[in-house]
Tab-separated table of C-alpha atoms and ligand atoms in Angstrom:
chain	number	residue	atom	x	y	z
P	1	MET	CA	-25.395	14.518	21.871
P	2	ALA	CA	-23.814	13.318	24.648
P	3	LYS	CA	-20.455	13.390	26.103
P	4	SER	CA	-17.235	12.235	23.956
P	5	TYR	CA	-13.996	11.943	25.556
P	6	TYR	CA	-10.948	13.123	24.024
P	7	LEU	CA	-8.620	10.114	22.919
P	8	ASN	CA	-5.466	10.078	25.061
P	9	ALA	CA	-4.045	7.385	27.931
P	10	GLU	CA	-5.386	9.573	31.198
P	11	ASN	CA	-9.081	9.421	29.300
P	12	LEU	CA	-8.955	5.122	28.005
P	13	THR	CA	-10.906	3.927	30.991
P	14	LEU	CA	-13.452	6.239	30.802
P	15	LEU	CA	-14.897	5.121	27.031
P	16	PRO	CA	-17.765	3.369	27.196
P	17	LYS	CA	-17.684	-0.768	27.472
P	18	ASP	CA	-17.911	-1.628	23.961
P	19	VAL	CA	-15.019	0.324	22.870
P	20	ALA	CA	-12.019	-2.477	23.173
P	21	ILE	CA	-8.865	-0.737	25.026
P	22	PRO	CA	-5.465	-1.940	25.438
P	23	SER	CA	-5.594	-4.822	28.129
P	24	TYR	CA	-1.682	-4.098	28.713
P	25	ASP	CA	0.159	-1.444	31.082
P	26	ARG	CA	1.670	0.807	28.033
P	27	ASN	CA	4.775	1.972	30.216
P	28	GLN	CA	5.811	-1.362	30.425
P	29	ILE	CA	6.375	-2.271	26.632
P	30	ASN	CA	10.191	-2.276	25.112
P	31	THR	CA	10.344	-0.556	21.344
P	32	SER	CA	12.009	-3.099	19.356
P	33	ILE	CA	10.689	-1.744	16.062
P	34	LEU	CA	10.765	1.045	14.345
P	35	HIS	CA	8.222	2.210	11.849
P	36	ILE	CA	8.474	4.663	9.023
P	37	GLY	CA	5.812	6.068	7.335
P	38	VAL	CA	2.455	5.524	9.682
P	39	SER	CA	0.261	5.965	6.941
P	40	ASN	CA	-4.007	4.437	7.647
P	41	PHE	CA	-1.964	1.393	6.103
P	42	HIS	CA	0.548	0.723	8.889
P	43	ARG	CA	-2.058	1.518	11.595
P	44	SER	CA	-4.376	-0.766	10.178
P	45	HIS	CA	-2.291	-3.185	9.237
P	46	GLN	CA	1.035	-4.255	11.242
P	47	ALA	CA	0.507	-1.847	14.687
P	48	TYR	CA	-2.946	-3.494	14.303
P	49	TYR	CA	-0.808	-7.137	14.624
P	50	VAL	CA	1.296	-5.709	16.856
P	51	HIS	CA	-1.346	-4.801	19.730
P	52	GLU	CA	-3.149	-8.044	19.077
P	53	LEU	CA	0.326	-9.621	20.247
P	54	ILE	CA	0.573	-7.754	22.891
P	55	ASP	CA	-2.891	-7.582	24.312
P	56	LYS	CA	-3.287	-11.390	23.772
P	57	TYR	CA	-0.349	-13.101	24.798
P	58	LYS	CA	1.275	-10.086	27.023
P	59	GLU	CA	4.540	-9.436	24.607
P	60	LEU	CA	6.052	-6.409	25.342
P	61	ASN	CA	9.149	-6.921	23.787
P	62	TYR	CA	7.463	-5.738	20.539
P	63	GLY	CA	6.153	-2.212	20.392
P	64	ILE	CA	6.539	0.412	18.539
P	65	CYS	CA	8.020	3.920	17.671
P	66	GLY	CA	6.754	5.721	14.500
P	67	VAL	CA	8.443	7.680	12.772
P	68	ASP	CA	7.480	10.203	9.811
P	69	LEU	CA	10.158	11.670	7.386
P	70	LEU	CA	7.336	13.746	4.969
P	71	GLU	CA	6.377	17.667	5.674
P	72	SER	CA	2.951	15.756	4.508
P	73	ASP	CA	2.811	13.927	7.289
P	74	ARG	CA	3.372	16.596	9.728
P	75	LYS	CA	-0.336	15.958	10.682
P	76	ILE	CA	-0.581	12.613	11.871
P	77	TYR	CA	2.418	13.193	13.655
P	78	SER	CA	0.964	16.214	15.304
P	79	VAL	CA	-2.292	14.052	16.068
P	80	LEU	CA	-0.811	11.328	17.324
P	81	LYS	CA	1.398	13.453	20.382
P	82	ASP	CA	-1.943	14.596	21.709
P	83	GLN	CA	-4.116	11.204	21.615
P	84	ASP	CA	-0.557	9.674	22.541
P	85	GLY	CA	0.192	7.141	20.035
P	86	LEU	CA	-3.083	6.200	20.569
P	87	PHE	CA	-6.026	5.700	18.151
P	88	THR	CA	-9.111	3.791	16.693
P	89	LEU	CA	-9.788	0.672	14.278
P	90	TYR	CA	-12.754	1.330	13.323
P	91	THR	CA	-14.087	-1.950	11.490
P	92	LYS	CA	-16.786	-2.489	9.425
P	93	GLU	CA	-17.903	-5.694	8.285
P	94	ASN	CA	-20.305	-5.968	5.631
P	95	ASN	CA	-23.295	-7.024	7.536
P	96	GLY	CA	-23.231	-3.587	9.350
P	97	ALA	CA	-21.075	-4.959	12.137
P	98	HIS	CA	-18.942	-2.006	13.389
P	99	LYS	CA	-16.808	-2.277	16.223
P	100	ALA	CA	-13.771	0.091	17.376
P	101	LYS	CA	-10.919	-0.787	18.899
P	102	ILE	CA	-8.559	1.370	20.414
P	103	ILE	CA	-4.967	0.312	19.595
P	104	GLY	CA	-2.482	1.067	21.749
P	105	SER	CA	0.679	-0.404	20.078
P	106	ILE	CA	2.627	3.269	19.115
P	107	VAL	CA	4.045	3.810	22.119
P	108	GLU	CA	6.568	6.456	20.687
P	109	TYR	CA	7.035	9.064	18.485
P	110	PHE	CA	9.838	10.730	16.119
P	111	TYR	CA	9.401	13.546	13.569
P	112	GLY	CA	12.052	13.718	10.755
P	113	PRO	CA	12.284	17.312	9.368
P	114	GLU	CA	12.063	18.062	12.907
P	115	ASN	CA	14.718	16.734	14.652
P	116	PRO	CA	16.830	13.917	12.214
P	117	LEU	CA	19.468	12.836	14.192
P	118	ALA	CA	17.446	12.253	16.927
P	119	VAL	CA	15.636	9.599	14.340
P	120	ILE	CA	18.778	8.605	13.476
P	121	GLU	CA	19.898	8.134	17.153
P	122	LYS	CA	16.710	6.147	18.009
P	123	MET	CA	17.915	4.271	14.764
P	124	ALA	CA	20.662	3.137	15.428
P	125	ASN	CA	19.441	2.513	19.203
P	126	PRO	CA	20.892	-1.730	19.957
P	127	ASN	CA	16.938	-2.391	21.274
P	128	ILE	CA	15.612	-1.549	17.790
P	129	GLU	CA	15.024	-5.373	15.934
P	130	ILE	CA	13.086	-4.093	13.267
P	131	ILE	CA	12.788	-1.599	10.828
P	132	SER	CA	9.812	-1.286	9.180
P	133	LEU	CA	8.583	0.901	6.129
P	134	THR	CA	5.456	1.904	4.123
P	135	ILE	CA	6.665	4.689	2.744
P	136	ALA	CA	5.218	3.990	-0.932
P	137	GLU	CA	6.435	3.409	-4.042
P	138	ASP	CA	7.787	6.778	-4.476
P	139	GLY	CA	9.233	6.321	-1.035
P	140	TYR	CA	11.886	3.908	-2.922
P	141	HIS	CA	13.185	5.824	-5.792
P	142	LEU	CA	12.659	3.900	-8.444
P	143	LYS	CA	13.823	3.875	-12.214
P	144	GLU	CA	10.922	3.635	-14.322
P	145	ILE	CA	10.974	0.237	-16.368
P	146	THR	CA	14.501	-1.632	-15.081
P	147	GLY	CA	12.486	-0.625	-11.336
P	148	GLU	CA	16.701	-0.076	-10.318
P	149	PHE	CA	17.256	2.266	-8.013
P	150	ASP	CA	17.858	5.944	-8.866
P	151	ILE	CA	20.551	7.535	-7.460
P	152	ASN	CA	20.372	10.809	-9.425
P	153	HIS	CA	16.630	11.491	-8.227
P	154	PRO	CA	16.762	14.468	-6.947
P	155	ALA	CA	15.891	13.692	-2.827
P	156	VAL	CA	18.684	10.830	-3.238
P	157	THR	CA	20.851	13.449	-4.298
P	158	GLU	CA	20.131	15.875	-2.057
P	159	ASP	CA	20.271	13.090	0.733
P	160	ILE	CA	24.581	12.765	-0.343
P	161	LYS	CA	24.851	16.307	-0.180
P	162	ASN	CA	23.309	16.805	3.432
P	163	PRO	CA	24.193	13.492	4.984
P	164	PHE	CA	23.435	14.659	8.445
P	165	SER	CA	20.003	16.229	7.530
P	166	PRO	CA	18.652	13.228	5.482
P	167	LYS	CA	15.197	13.243	3.578
P	168	THR	CA	15.504	9.600	2.642
P	169	VAL	CA	14.655	6.232	4.009
P	170	PHE	CA	18.002	5.825	2.877
P	171	GLY	CA	19.895	8.332	3.778
P	172	TYR	CA	18.587	7.649	7.476
P	173	LEU	CA	19.795	4.352	7.108
P	174	THR	CA	22.782	4.629	6.188
P	175	GLN	CA	23.978	7.082	9.517
P	176	SER	CA	22.315	5.136	11.310
P	177	PHE	CA	24.077	1.829	10.354
P	178	LYS	CA	27.329	3.994	10.543
P	179	LEU	CA	26.842	4.469	14.256
P	180	ARG	CA	25.947	0.652	14.894
P	181	LYS	CA	29.148	-0.318	12.819
P	182	LEU	CA	31.021	1.997	15.104
P	183	ARG	CA	29.401	1.211	18.343
P	184	ASN	CA	30.054	-2.472	17.670
P	185	LEU	CA	26.258	-3.211	17.640
P	186	PRO	CA	24.076	-5.415	16.070
P	187	GLY	CA	22.425	-4.976	12.759
P	188	CYS	CA	18.853	-5.152	12.606
P	189	THR	CA	15.822	-6.306	9.916
P	190	ILE	CA	14.792	-4.032	7.187
P	191	LEU	CA	10.134	-5.380	6.355
P	192	SER	CA	9.355	-3.460	3.582
P	193	CYS	CA	5.576	-3.418	4.500
P	194	ASP	CA	4.743	-1.623	0.259
P	195	ASN	CA	2.612	-3.254	-2.135
P	196	ILE	CA	6.140	-3.216	-4.704
P	197	LYS	CA	6.944	-6.529	-6.661
P	198	SER	CA	9.832	-8.118	-4.290
P	199	ASN	CA	9.554	-5.535	-1.780
P	200	GLY	CA	12.403	-6.801	0.624
P	201	ASP	CA	14.838	-7.972	-2.373
P	202	THR	CA	13.631	-4.257	-3.931
P	203	MET	CA	14.827	-2.389	-0.979
P	204	ARG	CA	17.705	-4.279	-0.439
P	205	GLN	CA	19.558	-3.920	-3.625
P	206	SER	CA	18.608	-0.535	-3.348
P	207	LEU	CA	20.335	0.502	-0.046
P	208	TYR	CA	23.152	-1.193	-1.123
P	209	ASN	CA	23.489	0.930	-4.504
P	210	TYR	CA	23.011	4.312	-1.866
P	211	VAL	CA	25.794	2.539	0.067
P	212	SER	CA	28.408	1.908	-2.438
P	213	LYS	CA	27.939	5.253	-3.773
P	214	THR	CA	28.064	7.613	-0.019
P	215	GLU	CA	29.444	4.959	2.499
P	216	PRO	CA	31.348	1.780	0.371
P	217	ASP	CA	33.267	1.294	3.715
P	218	LEU	CA	30.269	-0.017	5.156
P	219	LEU	CA	28.445	-2.404	2.499
P	220	ASP	CA	30.355	-4.928	3.674
P	221	TRP	CA	28.902	-4.717	7.819
P	222	ILE	CA	25.714	-3.889	5.949
P	223	LYS	CA	25.774	-7.333	4.186
P	224	ALA	CA	26.694	-9.488	7.391
P	225	ASN	CA	24.258	-7.575	9.364
P	226	THR	CA	20.664	-7.032	8.352
P	227	SER	CA	18.083	-8.762	6.067
P	228	PHE	CA	15.637	-7.947	4.040
P	229	PRO	CA	12.454	-10.289	4.072
P	230	ASN	CA	9.676	-10.089	1.362
P	231	THR	CA	6.867	-9.395	2.411
P	232	MET	CA	3.001	-9.492	0.927
P	233	VAL	CA	0.154	-7.020	3.066
P	234	ASP	CA	-3.508	-7.206	2.390
P	235	ARG	CA	-6.765	-4.973	4.453
P	236	ILE	CA	-8.516	-2.249	3.031
P	237	THR	CA	-8.015	1.206	4.898
P	238	PRO	CA	-10.216	4.010	2.580
P	239	ILE	CA	-8.930	7.638	3.374
P	240	THR	CA	-10.860	8.732	6.526
P	241	ASN	CA	-14.116	11.225	6.392
P	242	SER	CA	-15.379	13.615	8.700
P	243	ALA	CA	-18.607	11.263	8.648
P	244	ASP	CA	-16.379	8.332	10.612
P	245	ILE	CA	-15.189	10.377	12.982
P	246	GLN	CA	-18.572	12.023	14.318
P	247	THR	CA	-19.938	8.528	13.268
P	248	LEU	CA	-17.303	7.475	15.988
P	249	LYS	CA	-17.912	10.438	18.583
P	250	GLU	CA	-22.310	9.715	18.569
P	251	ASP	CA	-21.704	6.019	18.631
P	252	PHE	CA	-18.983	5.632	20.738
P	253	PHE	CA	-17.754	8.375	22.443
P	254	ILE	CA	-14.711	8.349	21.121
P	255	ASP	CA	-13.861	12.090	20.139
P	256	ASP	CA	-10.709	10.562	18.075
P	257	GLN	CA	-9.082	13.630	15.492
P	258	TRP	CA	-7.575	10.763	13.214
P	259	PRO	CA	-9.265	7.120	12.889
P	260	VAL	CA	-8.560	4.449	11.419
P	261	VAL	CA	-11.440	2.279	8.998
P	262	CYS	CA	-10.965	-0.901	7.665
P	263	GLU	CA	-12.994	-4.102	6.613
P	264	ALA	CA	-12.644	-6.837	8.724
P	265	PHE	CA	-10.137	-8.801	6.665
P	266	SER	CA	-6.780	-8.890	6.905
P	267	GLN	CA	-3.666	-10.788	5.766
P	268	TRP	CA	-0.087	-10.180	5.722
P	269	VAL	CA	2.522	-13.516	4.750
P	270	ILE	CA	6.125	-12.779	5.691
P	271	GLU	CA	9.527	-14.451	4.590
P	272	ASP	CA	11.345	-15.913	6.723
P	273	LYS	CA	14.742	-14.226	7.427
P	274	PHE	CA	15.013	-12.390	10.394
P	275	ILE	CA	18.472	-10.880	12.373
P	276	HIS	CA	17.313	-11.470	15.664
P	277	SER	CA	14.530	-14.300	16.577
P	278	ARG	CA	11.436	-13.358	14.791
P	279	PRO	CA	8.162	-12.023	16.381
P	280	VAL	CA	5.603	-14.965	17.580
P	281	TRP	CA	3.354	-12.786	15.166
P	282	ASP	CA	1.660	-15.943	13.930
P	283	LYS	CA	-0.437	-16.034	17.042
P	284	VAL	CA	-2.005	-13.731	15.715
P	285	GLY	CA	-2.721	-14.647	12.050
P	286	VAL	CA	0.642	-14.201	10.261
P	287	GLN	CA	1.476	-16.643	8.233
P	288	TYR	CA	5.568	-16.706	7.445
P	289	THR	CA	6.987	-18.562	4.442
P	290	ASP	CA	10.114	-19.747	2.788
P	291	ASN	CA	8.068	-18.530	-0.731
P	292	ILE	CA	6.110	-15.396	-0.992
P	293	THR	CA	6.003	-14.983	-4.650
P	294	PRO	CA	2.468	-16.875	-5.161
P	295	PHE	CA	1.366	-14.788	-2.368
P	296	GLU	CA	2.802	-11.630	-4.232
P	297	ASN	CA	1.274	-12.511	-7.381
P	298	MET	CA	-2.042	-13.604	-5.828
P	299	LYS	CA	-2.377	-10.381	-4.425
P	300	LEU	CA	-0.891	-7.682	-6.749
P	301	ARG	CA	-2.267	-9.286	-9.596
P	302	LEU	CA	-5.523	-10.289	-8.367
P	303	LEU	CA	-6.402	-7.439	-5.542
P	304	ASN	CA	-4.259	-4.745	-6.494
P	305	ALA	CA	-4.793	-4.797	-10.517
P	306	SER	CA	-8.655	-5.480	-9.650
P	307	HIS	CA	-9.238	-2.086	-7.751
P	308	THR	CA	-7.206	-0.031	-10.515
P	309	ILE	CA	-9.799	-1.756	-12.899
P	310	LEU	CA	-12.507	-0.412	-10.594
P	311	GLY	CA	-11.133	2.425	-10.520
P	312	ILE	CA	-10.498	3.568	-13.689
P	313	LEU	CA	-14.085	2.152	-15.741
P	314	GLY	CA	-15.866	3.224	-12.544
P	315	THR	CA	-14.831	7.250	-12.811
P	316	LEU	CA	-15.487	6.904	-16.306
P	317	HIS	CA	-18.820	5.816	-14.944
P	318	GLY	CA	-19.064	8.119	-12.731
P	319	TYR	CA	-19.684	6.159	-10.323
P	320	LYS	CA	-17.504	7.422	-6.876
P	321	THR	CA	-16.673	4.422	-4.693
P	322	VAL	CA	-15.388	0.818	-5.228
P	323	TYR	CA	-18.671	-0.123	-3.823
P	324	GLU	CA	-20.974	1.009	-6.600
P	325	THR	CA	-18.850	0.540	-9.353
P	326	SER	CA	-19.048	-3.837	-7.552
P	327	LYS	CA	-22.761	-3.698	-7.764
P	328	ASP	CA	-22.770	-2.752	-11.334
P	329	GLU	CA	-23.008	-6.572	-12.856
P	330	ASP	CA	-21.838	-5.020	-16.543
P	331	PHE	CA	-18.371	-4.017	-14.531
P	332	MET	CA	-18.229	-7.037	-12.656
P	333	LEU	CA	-18.393	-9.785	-15.649
P	334	PHE	CA	-15.934	-7.735	-17.498
P	335	LEU	CA	-13.391	-8.197	-14.088
P	336	LYS	CA	-14.342	-11.782	-13.436
P	337	LYS	CA	-13.240	-12.401	-17.240
P	338	PHE	CA	-9.997	-10.486	-16.678
P	339	LEU	CA	-9.551	-12.106	-14.049
P	340	ASP	CA	-10.258	-15.642	-15.146
P	341	ASN	CA	-8.746	-15.822	-18.316
P	342	GLU	CA	-5.882	-13.826	-18.216
P	343	VAL	CA	-4.797	-12.714	-14.582
P	344	THR	CA	-5.190	-16.675	-13.307
P	345	PRO	CA	-3.385	-18.339	-15.568
P	346	THR	CA	-0.040	-16.319	-14.789
P	347	LEU	CA	-0.437	-17.246	-11.265
P	348	THR	CA	1.294	-20.365	-11.193
P	349	ASP	CA	0.935	-20.999	-7.497
P	350	SER	CA	-0.055	-24.746	-7.162
P	351	ASP	CA	-2.782	-24.426	-4.739
P	352	LYS	CA	-4.986	-23.741	-7.342
P	353	GLU	CA	-8.142	-23.278	-4.200
P	354	ARG	CA	-5.847	-20.441	-2.383
P	355	ILE	CA	-6.459	-18.740	-5.566
P	356	GLU	CA	-9.976	-19.790	-6.513
P	357	SER	CA	-10.858	-18.197	-2.649
P	358	TYR	CA	-9.152	-15.809	-2.604
P	359	LYS	CA	-11.447	-14.463	-6.066
P	360	LYS	CA	-14.653	-14.877	-4.049
P	361	ASN	CA	-13.651	-13.329	-1.367
P	362	LEU	CA	-12.259	-10.451	-3.214
P	363	ILE	CA	-15.311	-9.365	-5.183
P	364	PHE	CA	-17.426	-10.047	-1.314
P	365	ARG	CA	-14.672	-7.688	-0.045
P	366	PHE	CA	-15.432	-5.011	-2.586
P	367	ARG	CA	-19.163	-5.289	-1.977
P	368	ASN	CA	-18.917	-4.162	1.726
P	369	PRO	CA	-21.459	-1.048	1.538
P	370	HIS	CA	-19.762	0.610	4.656
P	371	ILE	CA	-16.448	0.530	3.088
P	372	ASN	CA	-16.419	3.583	1.294
P	373	ASP	CA	-13.390	3.096	-0.292
P	374	GLN	CA	-13.157	6.301	-2.553
P	375	LEU	CA	-12.228	5.380	-6.129
P	376	PHE	CA	-9.989	9.082	-6.169
P	377	ARG	CA	-7.532	6.893	-3.836
P	378	ILE	CA	-7.429	4.053	-5.602
P	379	CYS	CA	-6.399	5.699	-9.280
P	380	GLN	CA	-3.829	7.961	-7.261
P	381	GLU	CA	-0.537	7.578	-9.129
P	382	SER	CA	-2.104	4.825	-11.520
P	383	SER	CA	1.315	5.598	-13.860
P	384	ALA	CA	3.387	3.976	-10.962
P	385	LYS	CA	0.485	1.099	-10.099
P	386	ILE	CA	0.067	-0.315	-13.982
P	387	PRO	CA	3.461	-1.323	-14.173
P	388	LEU	CA	3.108	-3.487	-11.641
P	389	PHE	CA	-0.952	-4.631	-11.035
P	390	VAL	CA	-1.380	-5.023	-14.820
P	391	LEU	CA	1.767	-4.925	-16.875
P	392	PRO	CA	3.062	-7.956	-15.082
P	393	THR	CA	0.104	-10.228	-16.890
P	394	ILE	CA	0.133	-8.536	-20.213
P	395	ASN	CA	3.553	-9.455	-20.373
P	396	HIS	CA	3.360	-12.891	-18.823
P	397	GLN	CA	0.377	-13.889	-21.928
P	398	LEU	CA	2.033	-12.582	-24.737
P	399	ALA	CA	5.022	-14.386	-24.305
P	400	ASN	CA	2.938	-17.686	-23.782
P	401	ASP	CA	0.471	-16.463	-26.681
P	402	LYS	CA	-2.130	-16.428	-25.228
P	403	ASN	CA	-5.075	-13.911	-24.333
P	404	VAL	CA	-4.554	-10.113	-23.303
P	405	LYS	CA	-8.186	-9.039	-24.455
P	406	SER	CA	-9.387	-7.338	-20.808
P	407	ALA	CA	-6.196	-6.430	-20.507
P	408	ALA	CA	-6.030	-3.840	-24.041
P	409	PHE	CA	-9.455	-2.649	-23.109
P	410	ILE	CA	-7.955	-1.827	-19.667
P	411	ILE	CA	-4.956	0.144	-20.826
P	412	ALA	CA	-7.787	1.842	-23.524
P	413	ALA	CA	-9.764	2.728	-20.961
P	414	TRP	CA	-7.146	4.363	-18.541
P	415	ALA	CA	-5.801	6.592	-22.096
P	416	LYS	CA	-9.161	7.709	-21.872
P	417	TYR	CA	-9.812	7.907	-18.202
P	418	ASN	CA	-6.696	10.782	-18.805
P	419	ASP	CA	-8.771	13.424	-20.299
P	420	GLY	CA	-9.928	13.897	-17.210
P	421	VAL	CA	-14.165	14.060	-17.929
P	422	ASP	CA	-16.564	11.520	-17.469
P	423	ASP	CA	-19.593	10.191	-19.372
P	424	ASN	CA	-22.107	12.334	-17.557
P	425	ASP	CA	-19.417	15.654	-18.967
P	426	HIS	CA	-18.141	15.633	-14.806
P	427	PRO	CA	-14.355	16.840	-14.805
P	428	TYR	CA	-12.031	14.810	-12.171
P	429	ASP	CA	-8.239	15.323	-11.467
P	430	ILE	CA	-5.612	13.052	-12.423
P	431	ILE	CA	-3.442	13.227	-9.537
P	432	ASP	CA	-0.650	11.781	-10.212
P	433	THR	CA	3.718	12.353	-10.738
P	434	LYS	CA	3.274	12.080	-14.172
P	435	SER	CA	-0.175	13.593	-15.218
P	436	GLY	CA	1.284	16.469	-17.476
P	437	THR	CA	2.859	13.287	-19.946
P	438	LEU	CA	-0.882	10.953	-19.512
P	439	ILE	CA	-3.272	14.170	-20.449
P	440	ARG	CA	-1.036	15.669	-22.556
P	441	THR	CA	-0.748	12.062	-24.737
P	442	ALA	CA	-4.292	10.884	-24.043
P	443	ALA	CA	-4.980	14.480	-25.693
P	444	LEU	CA	-2.699	13.317	-28.679
P	445	SER	CA	-4.005	9.763	-28.390
P	446	ILE	CA	-7.490	11.342	-30.514
P	447	GLN	CA	-5.808	11.672	-33.460
P	448	ASN	CA	-3.106	8.815	-33.052
P	449	PRO	CA	-4.488	6.087	-30.788
P	450	LEU	CA	-0.922	4.209	-29.941
P	451	LYS	CA	0.807	7.733	-28.617
P	452	PHE	CA	-0.144	6.572	-25.491
P	453	ILE	CA	0.939	3.426	-25.274
P	454	GLU	CA	4.137	4.810	-26.662
P	455	ILE	CA	5.242	6.288	-23.288
P	456	LYS	CA	8.198	3.987	-22.641
P	457	SER	CA	8.315	5.285	-19.108
P	458	ILE	CA	5.123	3.326	-18.402
P	459	PHE	CA	4.740	0.790	-21.494
P	460	ASP	CA	8.228	0.255	-22.721
P	461	ASP	CA	7.770	-2.077	-25.780
P	462	LEU	CA	3.916	-2.327	-25.429
P	463	SER	CA	3.623	-0.685	-28.629
P	464	THR	CA	5.401	-2.638	-30.822
P	465	LYS	CA	3.449	-6.085	-29.529
P	466	GLU	CA	0.767	-7.215	-32.572
P	467	ASP	CA	-1.357	-8.762	-30.696
P	468	PHE	CA	-1.947	-6.199	-27.777
P	469	VAL	CA	-1.766	-3.119	-30.148
P	470	THR	CA	-5.085	-4.929	-32.270
P	471	HIS	CA	-7.106	-4.978	-28.937
P	472	TYR	CA	-6.189	-1.935	-27.674
P	473	LEU	CA	-6.817	-0.105	-30.978
P	474	GLU	CA	-10.395	-1.604	-31.117
P	475	ALA	CA	-10.841	-0.989	-27.648
P	476	LEU	CA	-9.847	2.569	-27.618
P	477	SER	CA	-11.910	3.466	-30.751
P	478	LEU	CA	-15.429	1.925	-29.196
P	479	LEU	CA	-14.444	3.876	-26.289
P	480	ARG	CA	-14.609	7.106	-27.606
P	481	GLU	CA	-17.600	6.218	-29.806
P	482	ASN	CA	-19.527	5.219	-26.617
P	483	THR	CA	-19.641	5.407	-22.540
P	484	VAL	CA	-17.625	2.909	-20.963
P	485	LYS	CA	-20.686	0.998	-19.738
P	486	SER	CA	-21.661	-0.020	-23.405
P	487	SER	CA	-18.776	-0.455	-24.867
P	488	ILE	CA	-18.040	-2.927	-21.383
P	489	GLN	CA	-21.101	-4.364	-22.744
P	490	MET	CA	-20.142	-5.140	-26.271
P	491	TRP	CA	-16.959	-5.766	-25.393
P	492	ASN	CA	-18.445	-8.787	-23.089
P	493	VAL	CA	-20.436	-10.564	-25.902
P	494	SER	CA	-17.745	-10.107	-27.931
C	501	CS2	C1	-5.370	-0.026	-3.590
C	501	CS2	C2	-4.677	-0.670	-2.163
C	501	CS2	O1	-3.630	1.190	-3.913
C	501	CS2	C3	-4.739	0.950	-3.845
C	501	CS2	O2	-4.421	0.902	-4.950
C	501	CS2	O3	-5.030	-1.233	-4.182
C	501	CS2	O4	-4.189	0.443	-1.603
C	501	CS2	C4	-5.310	-1.375	-1.473
C	501	CS2	O5	-6.432	-1.305	-1.092
C	501	CS2	C5	-4.603	-2.476	-0.470
C	501	CS2	O6	-3.431	-3.114	-1.066
C	501	CS2	C6	-4.852	-3.531	0.178
C	501	CS2	O7	-4.361	-4.665	0.648
């Protein structure tokens, strides 16, 4: 094997010509964005847009300071430290074209568990104009059903007890805003980039709630000096595997401990509500809008819901990836019927063409043979995803006396999924915070099928909705007697 180069600032210029390296001097960059949660998704999405803006337009004022807060982030922290914040974005197109681009927009890096006070101080730094977040659904500590902030969540109560060594975003933000107020500094924009409904509004409500309880005198300052734009974020980013690390070495001579693989497609829509002047990310494809709802519903109910469906159905059949499942015509016909007949009527977007072309492109994106998106990634934490991605469609359809037949099948399939065994008798793990309840109720639902949808914290009062229940019971009995594939075939023709 030819020599590969360890990825760091010093070795950048040694990389072969077909690797795109930053065209800018990273030492000249000012960090005005502090990002919490340096996940694969953050790196393929926001860090990429920021890089593009600096690379193409030399906007040196918008660098990123990455911050991780979780024990489980220790590895990415140490990798990025070793690699001077650099990583490879390994883009793979449907037709096999591969590109390696070194992203240079993360120029500083902090780790909360190592030094919480340093993080608080950095967040209070007046040069930081935007604090952005990818902390996943569970980072928001929301109550089930109501979606309100859970002030009694154990992590939150810990932060209330130990305000100077916080663990949650709320604890950190509160301390840093206290400092900003005390020092008479300006506030900043909090930019949530997670797949949750009205992500900015949810973050705002949660923070207000936390602050009213812990530092009530700070609330007015926060209200006057911060803003919380809602955003829609989209780019399929699978878990990096060792084969990707190896191919980068062999094909591009890059020795990167943790590159990010992603599709070519990317979308970012942001509400135009910034405390400081808004970044000119529109120059590199970001869309600013005054009405985020149509974009958000389209993304969550079409893409994320489709993923969840392919994840559950595909796993039951024994498939391992989104790609494999999306090549199976029975599964795709089922999905198409669900999207057309049950999801599309809930999307009140007046731009019908946008929805149709998004749906068409979705199938194309799922059928990218080079994106090895594992179904187990998609199925993780389904108990948090289904209420966000599928239940709004069901509730909307039921409220309008409309069809929920495919949706009922999906929920029945999820009950069966929680048995933890596929149609070839191969077991798989249920990776979910609620796995105990899911597995137990799925088992009980063999005798009493309603048991599963009686989990109130997930389904609320769905088990009392007759139209839904009739289809659900029919689907579950079909699925208990047949493989998922033949159940789908029967469901598709009926
Ligand atoms: C996926 C998302 O986790 C999931 O369930 O649907 O991670 C999805 O890949 C991204 O939202 C794509 O933008």
